[in-house]
Short mmCIF file of C-alpha atoms in Angstrom, two decimals:
data_model
loop_
_atom_site.label_atom_id
_atom_site.label_comp_id
_atom_site.label_asym_id
_atom_site.label_seq_id
_atom_site.Cartn_x
_atom_site.Cartn_y
_atom_site.Cartn_z
CA MET A 1 10.99 67.07 -24.47
CA THR A 2 12.76 63.71 -24.56
CA HIS A 3 11.11 61.07 -26.76
CA LYS A 4 10.80 58.07 -24.44
CA ILE A 5 11.20 54.96 -26.56
CA PHE A 6 11.36 52.75 -23.45
CA TRP A 7 7.56 53.06 -23.29
CA SER A 8 6.87 51.76 -26.80
CA ALA A 9 9.87 49.39 -26.97
CA PRO A 10 10.82 48.27 -23.44
CA TYR A 11 12.85 45.33 -24.80
CA GLN A 12 15.17 47.53 -26.91
CA THR A 13 18.69 47.60 -25.47
CA GLU A 14 20.59 50.00 -27.75
CA LEU A 15 19.73 53.15 -29.65
CA ASP A 16 21.34 55.74 -31.91
CA THR A 17 20.36 59.21 -30.73
CA VAL A 18 21.55 62.84 -30.77
CA ILE A 19 22.59 65.16 -27.95
CA THR A 20 20.16 68.08 -27.88
CA HIS A 21 21.38 69.98 -24.81
CA LEU A 22 24.48 69.91 -22.67
CA ASP A 23 25.28 71.67 -19.41
CA GLY A 24 28.65 70.48 -18.17
CA ASP A 25 28.23 66.85 -17.18
CA GLN A 26 24.43 66.92 -17.63
CA VAL A 27 23.22 65.77 -21.03
CA GLN A 28 19.86 65.58 -22.79
CA VAL A 29 19.15 63.55 -25.92
CA ALA A 30 16.43 63.57 -28.58
CA ASP A 31 15.31 59.97 -28.04
CA THR A 32 16.01 57.57 -25.20
CA ILE A 33 15.65 53.96 -24.09
CA PHE A 34 17.19 54.75 -20.67
CA PHE A 35 14.50 54.87 -17.98
CA ALA A 36 14.89 57.51 -15.23
CA PHE A 37 13.74 56.91 -11.65
CA SER A 38 9.98 57.39 -11.48
CA GLY A 39 7.03 55.94 -9.63
CA GLY A 40 9.32 54.00 -7.34
CA GLN A 41 11.11 52.19 -10.19
CA GLU A 42 14.88 52.66 -10.13
CA SER A 43 16.75 54.02 -13.16
CA ASP A 44 18.34 51.79 -15.76
CA ALA A 45 22.10 51.28 -15.85
CA GLY A 46 24.11 51.71 -19.03
CA THR A 47 26.19 53.99 -21.20
CA LEU A 48 25.74 57.05 -23.40
CA GLY A 49 28.33 57.78 -26.05
CA GLY A 50 30.57 55.16 -24.46
CA HIS A 51 30.43 56.81 -21.02
CA PRO A 52 28.67 55.34 -17.98
CA VAL A 53 25.47 57.12 -17.01
CA LEU A 54 25.90 58.12 -13.36
CA THR A 55 22.34 59.34 -12.75
CA ALA A 56 19.13 59.72 -14.75
CA GLU A 57 16.61 62.34 -13.62
CA LYS A 58 13.16 63.33 -14.86
CA ARG A 59 12.71 67.07 -15.35
CA ASP A 60 9.21 67.89 -16.50
CA MET A 61 8.88 66.10 -19.87
CA SER A 62 12.62 65.68 -20.35
CA ILE A 63 15.28 63.38 -18.88
CA VAL A 64 18.72 64.59 -17.84
CA TYR A 65 21.64 62.15 -17.74
CA THR A 66 24.77 62.88 -15.72
CA LEU A 67 28.04 61.62 -17.23
CA PRO A 68 31.55 61.55 -15.77
CA ALA A 69 33.54 64.79 -15.94
CA GLY A 70 35.61 65.18 -19.10
CA HIS A 71 33.27 63.18 -21.33
CA GLY A 72 34.06 65.48 -24.28
CA LEU A 73 30.62 65.29 -25.90
CA GLN A 74 28.95 68.30 -27.52
CA ALA A 75 25.43 69.30 -28.49
CA GLY A 76 24.60 67.88 -31.92
CA ASP A 77 26.82 64.82 -31.50
CA ALA A 78 25.39 61.51 -32.67
CA VAL A 79 25.79 58.96 -29.88
CA LYS A 80 24.86 55.39 -29.11
CA MET A 81 22.98 54.48 -25.94
CA HIS A 82 23.17 51.04 -24.30
CA ILE A 83 21.26 49.72 -21.30
CA ASP A 84 22.03 46.81 -18.99
CA TRP A 85 19.38 44.36 -20.18
CA GLU A 86 19.61 41.95 -17.24
CA ARG A 87 18.91 44.79 -14.82
CA ARG A 88 16.09 46.21 -16.98
CA TYR A 89 14.36 42.87 -17.28
CA ARG A 90 14.47 42.18 -13.55
CA LEU A 91 13.08 45.69 -12.92
CA MET A 92 10.25 45.05 -15.39
CA ARG A 93 9.34 41.71 -13.83
CA LEU A 94 9.57 42.98 -10.25
CA HIS A 95 7.60 46.10 -11.11
CA PHE A 96 4.68 44.11 -12.40
CA ALA A 97 4.97 41.61 -9.56
CA ALA A 98 4.57 44.55 -7.18
CA GLU A 99 1.59 45.83 -9.18
CA MET A 100 -0.13 42.44 -8.92
CA VAL A 101 0.48 42.28 -5.17
CA LEU A 102 -0.82 45.84 -4.74
CA GLN A 103 -4.03 45.15 -6.62
CA LEU A 104 -4.62 41.91 -4.71
CA VAL A 105 -4.14 43.64 -1.36
CA TYR A 106 -6.67 46.25 -2.50
CA GLN A 107 -9.11 43.45 -3.29
CA LEU A 108 -8.55 41.58 -0.02
CA ARG A 109 -8.44 44.67 2.22
CA PRO A 110 -10.83 47.21 0.65
CA GLY A 111 -10.00 50.78 1.60
CA ILE A 112 -6.38 50.10 2.58
CA GLU A 113 -3.96 52.92 1.68
CA ARG A 114 -0.68 52.47 -0.14
CA ILE A 115 1.91 54.84 1.36
CA GLY A 116 5.04 53.93 -0.59
CA ALA A 117 6.72 51.67 -3.11
CA HIS A 118 10.17 50.94 -4.47
CA ILE A 119 11.34 48.66 -7.26
CA ALA A 120 15.02 47.67 -7.34
CA ALA A 121 16.72 44.91 -9.31
CA ASP A 122 16.93 42.53 -6.34
CA LYS A 123 13.48 43.04 -4.83
CA ALA A 124 10.44 45.31 -4.77
CA ARG A 125 8.41 46.58 -1.85
CA VAL A 126 4.99 48.10 -1.30
CA ASP A 127 4.14 49.93 1.93
CA PHE A 128 0.66 50.21 3.39
CA ALA A 129 -1.02 52.06 6.23
CA SER A 130 -2.28 49.22 8.41
CA GLU A 131 -2.61 48.54 12.13
CA THR A 132 -2.73 44.78 11.57
CA SER A 133 -0.31 42.37 9.90
CA LEU A 134 -0.82 41.64 6.21
CA ALA A 135 1.00 38.29 6.46
CA PRO A 136 -2.26 36.29 6.80
CA LEU A 137 -3.09 37.41 3.24
CA PHE A 138 0.11 36.00 1.73
CA GLY A 139 -1.28 32.56 0.90
CA GLU A 140 -4.16 34.03 -1.10
CA ILE A 141 -1.92 36.62 -2.76
CA GLU A 142 0.71 34.10 -3.84
CA ALA A 143 -1.93 31.70 -5.17
CA ALA A 144 -3.63 34.49 -7.13
CA THR A 145 -0.35 35.76 -8.61
CA GLN A 146 0.52 32.24 -9.74
CA ARG A 147 -2.84 31.92 -11.46
CA LEU A 148 -2.15 35.18 -13.30
CA VAL A 149 1.35 33.99 -14.24
CA ALA A 150 0.04 30.60 -15.44
CA ALA A 151 -2.62 32.33 -17.56
CA GLY A 152 0.03 34.31 -19.45
CA LEU A 153 -2.28 37.29 -19.89
CA PRO A 154 -1.23 40.24 -22.07
CA ILE A 155 -0.12 43.36 -20.17
CA VAL A 156 -1.40 46.29 -22.19
CA THR A 157 0.35 49.65 -21.71
CA ALA A 158 -0.75 52.90 -23.33
CA PHE A 159 -1.26 56.62 -22.86
CA SER A 160 -4.24 57.94 -20.95
CA ASP A 161 -3.05 61.48 -21.76
CA GLU A 162 -0.21 61.56 -24.29
CA GLN A 163 0.37 65.31 -24.11
CA ALA A 164 0.88 65.12 -20.34
CA GLY A 165 2.86 61.88 -20.59
CA ARG A 166 0.37 59.94 -18.45
CA ARG A 167 0.24 56.19 -19.00
CA TYR A 168 -1.45 53.11 -17.62
CA TRP A 169 -1.24 49.33 -17.67
CA GLU A 170 -4.18 46.98 -17.95
CA VAL A 171 -4.69 43.23 -17.68
CA GLU A 172 -8.18 42.43 -18.90
CA GLY A 173 -10.31 40.87 -16.19
CA PHE A 174 -7.83 41.76 -13.45
CA ALA A 175 -7.08 45.49 -13.10
CA ARG A 176 -6.10 48.76 -14.74
CA MET A 177 -3.77 51.27 -13.06
CA ALA A 178 -2.01 54.53 -13.88
CA CYS A 179 1.71 53.82 -14.28
CA GLY A 180 4.65 55.20 -16.26
CA GLY A 181 7.08 52.35 -15.63
CA THR A 182 8.31 49.56 -17.89
CA HIS A 183 6.52 46.20 -17.90
CA PRO A 184 6.85 42.79 -19.54
CA ARG A 185 4.56 41.75 -22.36
CA THR A 186 2.66 39.11 -20.39
CA THR A 187 2.05 38.02 -16.82
CA ALA A 188 3.87 34.74 -17.59
CA GLU A 189 7.22 36.54 -17.68
CA VAL A 190 6.99 37.54 -14.02
CA GLY A 191 7.49 33.95 -12.86
CA LYS A 192 7.05 32.69 -9.32
CA ILE A 193 7.41 35.23 -6.51
CA ARG A 194 8.06 35.14 -2.78
CA LEU A 195 6.64 37.56 -0.22
CA LYS A 196 8.08 38.76 3.07
CA ARG A 197 6.44 40.95 5.70
CA LYS A 198 8.17 43.81 7.49
CA ASN A 199 6.79 46.13 10.15
CA THR A 200 8.42 49.52 9.56
CA GLY A 201 6.73 51.38 12.41
CA LYS A 202 3.42 51.83 14.16
CA GLY A 203 0.56 51.59 11.71
CA LYS A 204 2.82 50.64 8.79
CA GLU A 205 3.16 47.34 6.95
CA ARG A 206 5.67 46.52 4.22
CA ILE A 207 5.44 43.66 1.75
CA GLU A 208 8.73 42.74 0.10
CA ILE A 209 8.54 40.89 -3.22
CA MET A 210 11.32 38.68 -4.60
CA LEU A 211 11.59 36.63 -7.78
CA ASP A 212 11.71 32.98 -6.74
CA ALA A 213 12.98 31.45 -9.97
CA GLY A 214 16.14 32.28 -11.92
CA LEU A 215 16.22 35.08 -14.45
CA GLN A 216 13.74 34.52 -17.26
CA THR A 217 14.66 35.26 -20.86
CA ALA A 218 12.57 37.54 -23.02
#
C-alpha cells in the first residue's frame, strides 16, 4: 500500500521517499505526494528521482508511476519526488469549484443525476442527465458560489473509512460529500468562477467551470 501524503498535506510539493517495488518502467514508492487520476481529477505532473512521471495509476491501495525507459532506478533506492505546484493548485481549486456547482445543482434540481465529471488544469466539467437546459440556473449558482467564496469557509477533509481509503469533504452548513481528491483549505481560495453550458447529446447537459481570476497563491 502506498502512503498517500497528498491527502494530509495537499500543499506539499516535494518529498523524500523510497522505491518499494519496480517492474521495468513501473515504479512504486513507500510514500507519495503525487496524486493519481481518480474521481475525475487528473493526475499531478512532476518528477520521481529526477525523471518525469509519464503516468500515475491507482491499483487497489497502491499507486504505480511509469517512468521513461532506462531510468536506472532500483528497489530500495532513496529518491526525491517533486510535483508541479501551479498545476496542482489549479486542480485543487477547480475540483472544489466543481463540487460546489454539483451540490448547488442538486439543491436547485432535486433528483437530478450526475453522469460524469472531469477536472483538468484549465477547466472542470460536470455532466447531468437532463432533458432541459441547466443554463437558467447559472445566475443562482454563480451567486451562491460567490457567497461561499466570500465567506472563506473551512473545507474539512477526512477519512470515512481509513482502512478502505474512503474519504470525504465537508463545508459546515453547506454540504458533505464522499471524495478522494485534493482540495484547498478554504472556499476563499477557489476565487471567482465562470460557467458554460454544453449539450452533449439527447438527455445530457454539461456544465463547464473555469476560474475567472488569475492564479491565486496559497
